[in-house]
PDB file of C-alpha atoms in Angstrom:
ATOM      1  CA  MET A   1       0.000   0.000   0.000  1.00  0.00           C
ATOM      2  CA  ASP A   2       1.370   3.434  -0.984  1.00  0.00           C
ATOM      3  CA  SER A   3       2.311   5.161   2.268  1.00  0.00           C
ATOM      4  CA  HIS A   4       1.985   8.695   0.849  1.00  0.00           C
ATOM      5  CA  LYS A   5      -1.628   8.240  -0.245  1.00  0.00           C
ATOM      6  CA  ILE A   6      -4.688   8.898   1.897  1.00  0.00           C
ATOM      7  CA  ARG A   7      -6.493   5.664   2.734  1.00  0.00           C
ATOM      8  CA  VAL A   8     -10.270   5.494   2.619  1.00  0.00           C
ATOM      9  CA  ILE A   9     -11.820   2.326   4.048  1.00  0.00           C
ATOM     10  CA  VAL A  10     -15.491   1.647   3.266  1.00  0.00           C
ATOM     11  CA  PHE A  11     -17.181  -0.624   5.818  1.00  0.00           C
ATOM     12  CA  GLY A  12     -20.713  -2.044   5.725  1.00  0.00           C
ATOM     13  CA  GLY A  13     -23.176  -4.004   3.610  1.00  0.00           C
ATOM     14  CA  SER A  14     -24.384  -3.966   0.011  1.00  0.00           C
ATOM     15  CA  HIS A  15     -25.143  -0.219  -0.013  1.00  0.00           C
ATOM     16  CA  ALA A  16     -21.559   0.355   1.105  1.00  0.00           C
ATOM     17  CA  GLY A  17     -20.307  -2.058  -1.553  1.00  0.00           C
ATOM     18  CA  SER A  18     -22.082  -0.137  -4.312  1.00  0.00           C
ATOM     19  CA  LEU A  19     -20.726   3.120  -2.937  1.00  0.00           C
ATOM     20  CA  PHE A  20     -17.191   1.697  -2.839  1.00  0.00           C
ATOM     21  CA  LYS A  21     -17.316   0.792  -6.542  1.00  0.00           C
ATOM     22  CA  VAL A  22     -18.134   4.334  -7.661  1.00  0.00           C
ATOM     23  CA  LEU A  23     -16.006   6.084  -5.019  1.00  0.00           C
ATOM     24  CA  LYS A  24     -12.956   4.427  -6.583  1.00  0.00           C
ATOM     25  CA  ASN A  25     -13.645   6.410  -9.739  1.00  0.00           C
ATOM     26  CA  GLU A  26     -14.500   9.627  -7.900  1.00  0.00           C
ATOM     27  CA  LEU A  27     -11.294   9.944  -5.873  1.00  0.00           C
ATOM     28  CA  SER A  28      -7.986  10.266  -7.680  1.00  0.00           C
ATOM     29  CA  SER A  29      -5.843   7.128  -7.507  1.00  0.00           C
ATOM     30  CA  GLU A  30      -2.850   9.463  -7.462  1.00  0.00           C
ATOM     31  CA  HIS A  31      -3.778  10.708  -3.994  1.00  0.00           C
ATOM     32  CA  PHE A  32      -6.139   8.074  -2.512  1.00  0.00           C
ATOM     33  CA  VAL A  33      -6.278   4.342  -1.876  1.00  0.00           C
ATOM     34  CA  ILE A  34      -9.886   3.094  -1.558  1.00  0.00           C
ATOM     35  CA  ILE A  35     -10.217  -0.131   0.431  1.00  0.00           C
ATOM     36  CA  ASN A  36     -13.259  -2.410   0.360  1.00  0.00           C
ATOM     37  CA  ARG A  37     -14.445  -3.852   3.693  1.00  0.00           C
ATOM     38  CA  THR A  38     -18.017  -4.578   2.665  1.00  0.00           C
ATOM     39  CA  VAL A  39     -20.116  -7.729   2.449  1.00  0.00           C
ATOM     40  CA  PRO A  40     -23.756  -8.041   1.301  1.00  0.00           C
ATOM     41  CA  GLY A  41     -26.192  -8.474   4.172  1.00  0.00           C
ATOM     42  CA  HIS A  42     -23.692  -7.228   6.754  1.00  0.00           C
ATOM     43  CA  THR A  43     -25.025  -6.576  10.252  1.00  0.00           C
ATOM     44  CA  LEU A  44     -23.439  -4.815  13.188  1.00  0.00           C
ATOM     45  CA  GLU A  45     -22.959  -8.027  15.116  1.00  0.00           C
ATOM     46  CA  ASN A  46     -20.043  -8.714  12.759  1.00  0.00           C
ATOM     47  CA  PHE A  47     -16.831  -6.683  13.028  1.00  0.00           C
ATOM     48  CA  THR A  48     -14.563  -9.181  11.288  1.00  0.00           C
ATOM     49  CA  LEU A  49     -13.761  -6.708   8.486  1.00  0.00           C
ATOM     50  CA  PHE A  50     -13.543  -3.636  10.702  1.00  0.00           C
ATOM     51  CA  PRO A  51     -10.140  -1.958  10.320  1.00  0.00           C
ATOM     52  CA  LYS A  52      -7.462  -2.334  12.943  1.00  0.00           C
ATOM     53  CA  GLN A  53      -5.847   0.646  14.636  1.00  0.00           C
ATOM     54  CA  GLU A  54      -2.586   0.326  12.730  1.00  0.00           C
ATOM     55  CA  GLU A  55      -4.329   0.432   9.332  1.00  0.00           C
ATOM     56  CA  LEU A  56      -5.469   4.051   9.528  1.00  0.00           C
ATOM     57  CA  ARG A  57      -3.579   7.261  10.286  1.00  0.00           C
ATOM     58  CA  ASN A  58      -4.849  10.715  11.292  1.00  0.00           C
ATOM     59  CA  GLU A  59      -5.232  11.833   7.673  1.00  0.00           C
ATOM     60  CA  ASP A  60      -7.102   8.683   6.583  1.00  0.00           C
ATOM     61  CA  TYR A  61     -10.866   8.063   6.462  1.00  0.00           C
ATOM     62  CA  LEU A  62     -13.288   5.387   7.595  1.00  0.00           C
ATOM     63  CA  ILE A  63     -16.716   5.441   5.929  1.00  0.00           C
ATOM     64  CA  VAL A  64     -19.369   3.359   7.695  1.00  0.00           C
ATOM     65  CA  PHE A  65     -22.595   2.598   5.835  1.00  0.00           C
ATOM     66  CA  THR A  66     -24.521  -0.163   7.587  1.00  0.00           C
ATOM     67  CA  GLY A  67     -27.525   0.301   5.297  1.00  0.00           C
ATOM     68  CA  GLY A  68     -30.211  -0.740   7.772  1.00  0.00           C
ATOM     69  CA  ASN A  69     -29.850  -4.512   7.930  1.00  0.00           C
ATOM     70  CA  ASN A  70     -30.298  -4.395  11.710  1.00  0.00           C
ATOM     71  CA  VAL A  71     -33.485  -2.312  11.754  1.00  0.00           C
ATOM     72  CA  PHE A  72     -35.945  -5.188  11.187  1.00  0.00           C
ATOM     73  CA  LYS A  73     -35.975  -8.835  12.127  1.00  0.00           C
ATOM     74  CA  LYS A  74     -35.035 -10.745   8.983  1.00  0.00           C
ATOM     75  CA  ASN A  75     -38.304 -11.766   7.315  1.00  0.00           C
ATOM     76  CA  ILE A  76     -37.231 -11.470   3.692  1.00  0.00           C
ATOM     77  CA  GLU A  77     -38.511 -12.965   0.466  1.00  0.00           C
ATOM     78  CA  ILE A  78     -36.908 -12.369  -2.943  1.00  0.00           C
ATOM     79  CA  THR A  79     -38.984 -12.671  -6.107  1.00  0.00           C
ATOM     80  CA  ARG A  80     -38.136 -12.191  -9.776  1.00  0.00           C
ATOM     81  CA  ASN A  81     -40.297 -11.011 -12.626  1.00  0.00           C
ATOM     82  CA  PRO A  82     -40.577 -14.018 -14.970  1.00  0.00           C
ATOM     83  CA  ARG A  83     -40.064 -11.848 -18.054  1.00  0.00           C
ATOM     84  CA  SER A  84     -37.495  -9.233 -17.044  1.00  0.00           C
ATOM     85  CA  GLN A  85     -35.909 -11.223 -14.175  1.00  0.00           C
ATOM     86  CA  LYS A  86     -36.065  -7.982 -12.188  1.00  0.00           C
ATOM     87  CA  LYS A  87     -35.518  -8.716  -8.494  1.00  0.00           C
ATOM     88  CA  THR A  88     -37.760  -7.464  -5.702  1.00  0.00           C
ATOM     89  CA  ILE A  89     -36.851  -7.794  -2.023  1.00  0.00           C
ATOM     90  CA  HIS A  90     -39.959  -8.090   0.156  1.00  0.00           C
ATOM     91  CA  LEU A  91     -40.373  -7.665   3.886  1.00  0.00           C
ATOM     92  CA  THR A  92     -42.977 -10.344   4.642  1.00  0.00           C
ATOM     93  CA  GLU A  93     -43.377  -9.448   8.325  1.00  0.00           C
ATOM     94  CA  CYS A  94     -42.555  -6.030   9.776  1.00  0.00           C
ATOM     95  CA  VAL A  95     -40.946  -6.806  13.131  1.00  0.00           C
ATOM     96  CA  PRO A  96     -38.722  -3.893  14.172  1.00  0.00           C
ATOM     97  CA  GLU A  97     -35.645  -4.554  16.241  1.00  0.00           C
ATOM     98  CA  ASP A  98     -36.040  -3.092  19.718  1.00  0.00           C
ATOM     99  CA  ILE A  99     -34.575   0.410  19.860  1.00  0.00           C
ATOM    100  CA  SER A 100     -32.526  -0.552  22.930  1.00  0.00           C
ATOM    101  CA  VAL A 101     -30.861  -3.295  20.865  1.00  0.00           C
ATOM    102  CA  LEU A 102     -30.035  -0.801  18.107  1.00  0.00           C
ATOM    103  CA  GLU A 103     -28.660   1.608  20.689  1.00  0.00           C
ATOM    104  CA  GLU A 104     -26.398  -1.126  22.023  1.00  0.00           C
ATOM    105  CA  LEU A 105     -25.164  -1.963  18.506  1.00  0.00           C
ATOM    106  CA  TYR A 106     -24.503   1.679  17.620  1.00  0.00           C
ATOM    107  CA  ASN A 107     -22.681   2.241  20.912  1.00  0.00           C
ATOM    108  CA  LYS A 108     -20.523  -0.805  20.203  1.00  0.00           C
ATOM    109  CA  LEU A 109     -19.731   0.652  16.771  1.00  0.00           C
ATOM    110  CA  GLY A 110     -18.815   3.918  18.495  1.00  0.00           C
ATOM    111  CA  GLU A 111     -16.418   2.079  20.811  1.00  0.00           C
ATOM    112  CA  LYS A 112     -14.785   0.423  17.810  1.00  0.00           C
ATOM    113  CA  MET A 113     -14.390   3.789  16.088  1.00  0.00           C
ATOM    114  CA  ASP A 114     -12.863   5.307  19.235  1.00  0.00           C
ATOM    115  CA  SER A 115      -9.887   2.980  18.781  1.00  0.00           C
ATOM    116  CA  LEU A 116      -9.065   4.603  15.426  1.00  0.00           C
ATOM    117  CA  ASN A 117      -7.213   7.902  14.988  1.00  0.00           C
ATOM    118  CA  CYS A 118      -8.587   8.601  11.498  1.00  0.00           C
ATOM    119  CA  LYS A 119     -11.455  10.787  10.315  1.00  0.00           C
ATOM    120  CA  LYS A 120     -14.817   8.981  10.481  1.00  0.00           C
ATOM    121  CA  ILE A 121     -17.976   9.345   8.405  1.00  0.00           C
ATOM    122  CA  VAL A 122     -21.196   7.462   9.180  1.00  0.00           C
ATOM    123  CA  ILE A 123     -24.046   7.452   6.655  1.00  0.00           C
ATOM    124  CA  GLN A 124     -27.587   7.152   7.971  1.00  0.00           C
ATOM    125  CA  ASN A 125     -29.706   4.322   6.599  1.00  0.00           C
ATOM    126  CA  PRO A 126     -31.860   4.741   3.481  1.00  0.00           C
ATOM    127  CA  PHE A 127     -35.463   3.625   3.733  1.00  0.00           C
ATOM    128  CA  ARG A 128     -36.306   0.147   2.421  1.00  0.00           C
ATOM    129  CA  HIS A 129     -39.212  -2.213   1.651  1.00  0.00           C
ATOM    130  CA  LEU A 130     -41.629   0.554   0.624  1.00  0.00           C
ATOM    131  CA  HIS A 131     -44.480  -0.502  -1.696  1.00  0.00           C
ATOM    132  CA  CYS A 132     -42.766  -3.664  -2.848  1.00  0.00           C
ATOM    133  CA  CYS A 133     -45.929  -5.352  -4.171  1.00  0.00           C
ATOM    134  CA  LYS A 134     -49.726  -5.365  -3.928  1.00  0.00           C
ATOM    135  CA  SER A 135     -49.674  -7.982  -1.168  1.00  0.00           C
ATOM    136  CA  HIS A 136     -47.544  -5.823   1.151  1.00  0.00           C
ATOM    137  CA  ASN A 137     -48.519  -2.272   0.128  1.00  0.00           C
ATOM    138  CA  GLY A 138     -50.032  -0.531   3.136  1.00  0.00           C
ATOM    139  CA  LYS A 139     -49.606  -3.614   5.322  1.00  0.00           C
ATOM    140  CA  PHE A 140     -46.936  -1.995   7.508  1.00  0.00           C
ATOM    141  CA  PRO A 141     -48.074   1.592   8.262  1.00  0.00           C
ATOM    142  CA  MET A 142     -45.182   2.269  10.697  1.00  0.00           C
ATOM    143  CA  ILE A 143     -42.418   1.180   8.344  1.00  0.00           C
ATOM    144  CA  ILE A 144     -41.070   4.705   7.684  1.00  0.00           C
ATOM    145  CA  ALA A 145     -41.483   5.839  11.312  1.00  0.00           C
ATOM    146  CA  THR A 146     -39.530   2.765  12.449  1.00  0.00           C
ATOM    147  CA  GLN A 147     -36.649   3.519  10.096  1.00  0.00           C
ATOM    148  CA  SER A 148     -36.647   7.214  10.995  1.00  0.00           C
ATOM    149  CA  ALA A 149     -36.437   6.291  14.689  1.00  0.00           C
ATOM    150  CA  ALA A 150     -33.480   4.001  13.961  1.00  0.00           C
ATOM    151  CA  ASN A 151     -31.678   6.831  12.139  1.00  0.00           C
ATOM    152  CA  LYS A 152     -32.368   9.190  15.037  1.00  0.00           C
ATOM    153  CA  CYS A 153     -30.892   6.611  17.417  1.00  0.00           C
ATOM    154  CA  LEU A 154     -27.829   6.199  15.185  1.00  0.00           C
ATOM    155  CA  LYS A 155     -27.232   9.952  15.166  1.00  0.00           C
ATOM    156  CA  GLN A 156     -27.666  10.311  18.924  1.00  0.00           C
ATOM    157  CA  CYS A 157     -25.216   7.478  19.621  1.00  0.00           C
ATOM    158  CA  LEU A 158     -22.534   8.427  17.094  1.00  0.00           C
ATOM    159  CA  GLN A 159     -22.665  12.183  16.462  1.00  0.00           C
ATOM    160  CA  GLU A 160     -19.767  12.812  18.876  1.00  0.00           C
ATOM    161  CA  LYS A 161     -17.731   9.994  17.308  1.00  0.00           C
ATOM    162  CA  ALA A 162     -18.057  10.794  13.598  1.00  0.00           C
ATOM    163  CA  THR A 163     -19.461  13.090  10.944  1.00  0.00           C
ATOM    164  CA  ILE A 164     -23.045  11.889  10.408  1.00  0.00           C
ATOM    165  CA  CYS A 165     -24.292  12.157   6.817  1.00  0.00           C
ATOM    166  CA  CYS A 166     -28.036  12.348   6.221  1.00  0.00           C
ATOM    167  CA  HIS A 167     -28.799  10.010   3.331  1.00  0.00           C
ATOM    168  CA  PHE A 168     -31.314  12.470   1.876  1.00  0.00           C
ATOM    169  CA  LYS A 169     -28.583  15.084   1.432  1.00  0.00           C
ATOM    170  CA  LEU A 170     -25.850  12.678   0.398  1.00  0.00           C
ATOM    171  CA  PHE A 171     -27.959  10.930  -2.262  1.00  0.00           C
ATOM    172  CA  GLU A 172     -29.679  14.196  -3.259  1.00  0.00           C
ATOM    173  CA  ILE A 173     -33.169  12.968  -2.388  1.00  0.00           C
ATOM    174  CA  PRO A 174     -35.750  15.749  -1.790  1.00  0.00           C
ATOM    175  CA  CYS A 175     -36.669  15.846   1.906  1.00  0.00           C
ATOM    176  CA  ARG A 176     -40.360  16.009   1.008  1.00  0.00           C
ATOM    177  CA  LEU A 177     -40.103  12.333   0.039  1.00  0.00           C
ATOM    178  CA  LYS A 178     -39.889  11.491   3.753  1.00  0.00           C
ATOM    179  CA  ARG A 179     -43.674  11.762   3.647  1.00  0.00           C
ATOM    180  CA  LYS A 180     -44.180  10.421   0.115  1.00  0.00           C
ATOM    181  CA  SER A 181     -43.370   6.745   0.374  1.00  0.00           C
ATOM    182  CA  VAL A 182     -44.658   5.845  -3.100  1.00  0.00           C
ATOM    183  CA  LYS A 183     -42.318   8.336  -4.779  1.00  0.00           C
ATOM    184  CA  TYR A 184     -39.420   7.309  -2.539  1.00  0.00           C
ATOM    185  CA  SER A 185     -39.980   3.643  -3.399  1.00  0.00           C
ATOM    186  CA  LYS A 186     -39.467   4.452  -7.077  1.00  0.00           C
ATOM    187  CA  LEU A 187     -35.835   5.301  -6.261  1.00  0.00           C
ATOM    188  CA  LEU A 188     -35.308   1.662  -5.216  1.00  0.00           C
ATOM    189  CA  PRO A 189     -35.516  -0.711  -8.199  1.00  0.00           C
ATOM    190  CA  ASP A 190     -35.476  -3.799  -5.942  1.00  0.00           C
ATOM    191  CA  LYS A 191     -37.117  -1.928  -2.994  1.00  0.00           C
ATOM    192  CA  VAL A 192     -33.858  -1.898  -0.998  1.00  0.00           C
ATOM    193  CA  HIS A 193     -31.024  -0.576  -3.212  1.00  0.00           C
ATOM    194  CA  PHE A 194     -30.688   2.574  -5.303  1.00  0.00           C
ATOM    195  CA  SER A 195     -29.898   2.704  -9.006  1.00  0.00           C
ATOM    196  CA  LEU A 196     -26.277   3.301 -10.032  1.00  0.00           C
ATOM    197  CA  ASN A 197     -26.814   7.014 -10.741  1.00  0.00           C
ATOM    198  CA  ARG A 198     -27.894   7.635  -7.153  1.00  0.00           C
ATOM    199  CA  TYR A 199     -24.698   6.007  -5.810  1.00  0.00           C
ATOM    200  CA  ILE A 200     -22.672   8.163  -8.190  1.00  0.00           C
ATOM    201  CA  LEU A 201     -24.284  11.284  -6.705  1.00  0.00           C
ATOM    202  CA  ALA A 202     -23.482  10.086  -3.188  1.00  0.00           C
ATOM    203  CA  ALA A 203     -19.875   9.315  -4.143  1.00  0.00           C
ATOM    204  CA  ARG A 204     -19.426  12.784  -5.601  1.00  0.00           C
ATOM    205  CA  ASN A 205     -20.770  14.393  -2.446  1.00  0.00           C
ATOM    206  CA  LEU A 206     -18.548  12.198  -0.274  1.00  0.00           C
ATOM    207  CA  GLY A 207     -15.611  13.156  -2.471  1.00  0.00           C
ATOM    208  CA  LYS A 208     -16.302  16.823  -1.739  1.00  0.00           C
ATOM    209  CA  ILE A 209     -16.296  16.132   2.013  1.00  0.00           C
ATOM    210  CA  ILE A 210     -13.043  14.187   1.828  1.00  0.00           C
ATOM    211  CA  THR A 211     -11.145  16.568  -0.460  1.00  0.00           C
ATOM    212  CA  ASN A 212     -12.266  19.868   1.162  1.00  0.00           C
TER     213      ASN A 212
END
């Protein structure tokens, strides 16, 4: 690894993995080394890929993007359109994780980050599982409120440990869509992940934070 370059480690799940792929193109390879520590479906019980203290210096960055895999109990079904093979990720039962459990997980993440001397950025979780199909539409009326509460908890636990990035600002999503779940759901082709263009926007905005 080039010692003169700034290291940027991206840690988290599939959202983080998509962000890593485009961030590599956004930040100059002449000045930055972008390191992938992501795995699809990652949850905060697993810190196997979390960087060690000696890997990051004061000028380096850790980007944490958990993506929300801990917010609900895992009741997932994946279907594919028989013609287009387009994937949809359904939440079959909306069972939120207890907020005290999330608080414990976020505090544990904060303790892990305290061991690092680098700059830290934590991205709040995008919404997921909105209007996935006719069977589930309207079945879980508290689904946005639950995810908003989880993001509030994340911010309260980690705002003194890291720079907290609101996903609405980072991904350039109009804040009015907080109350317009149908329109928000159209940003998520599989009802969990954004399209490539949205990750490109987020990478550009992260690049501005890192290079300023």
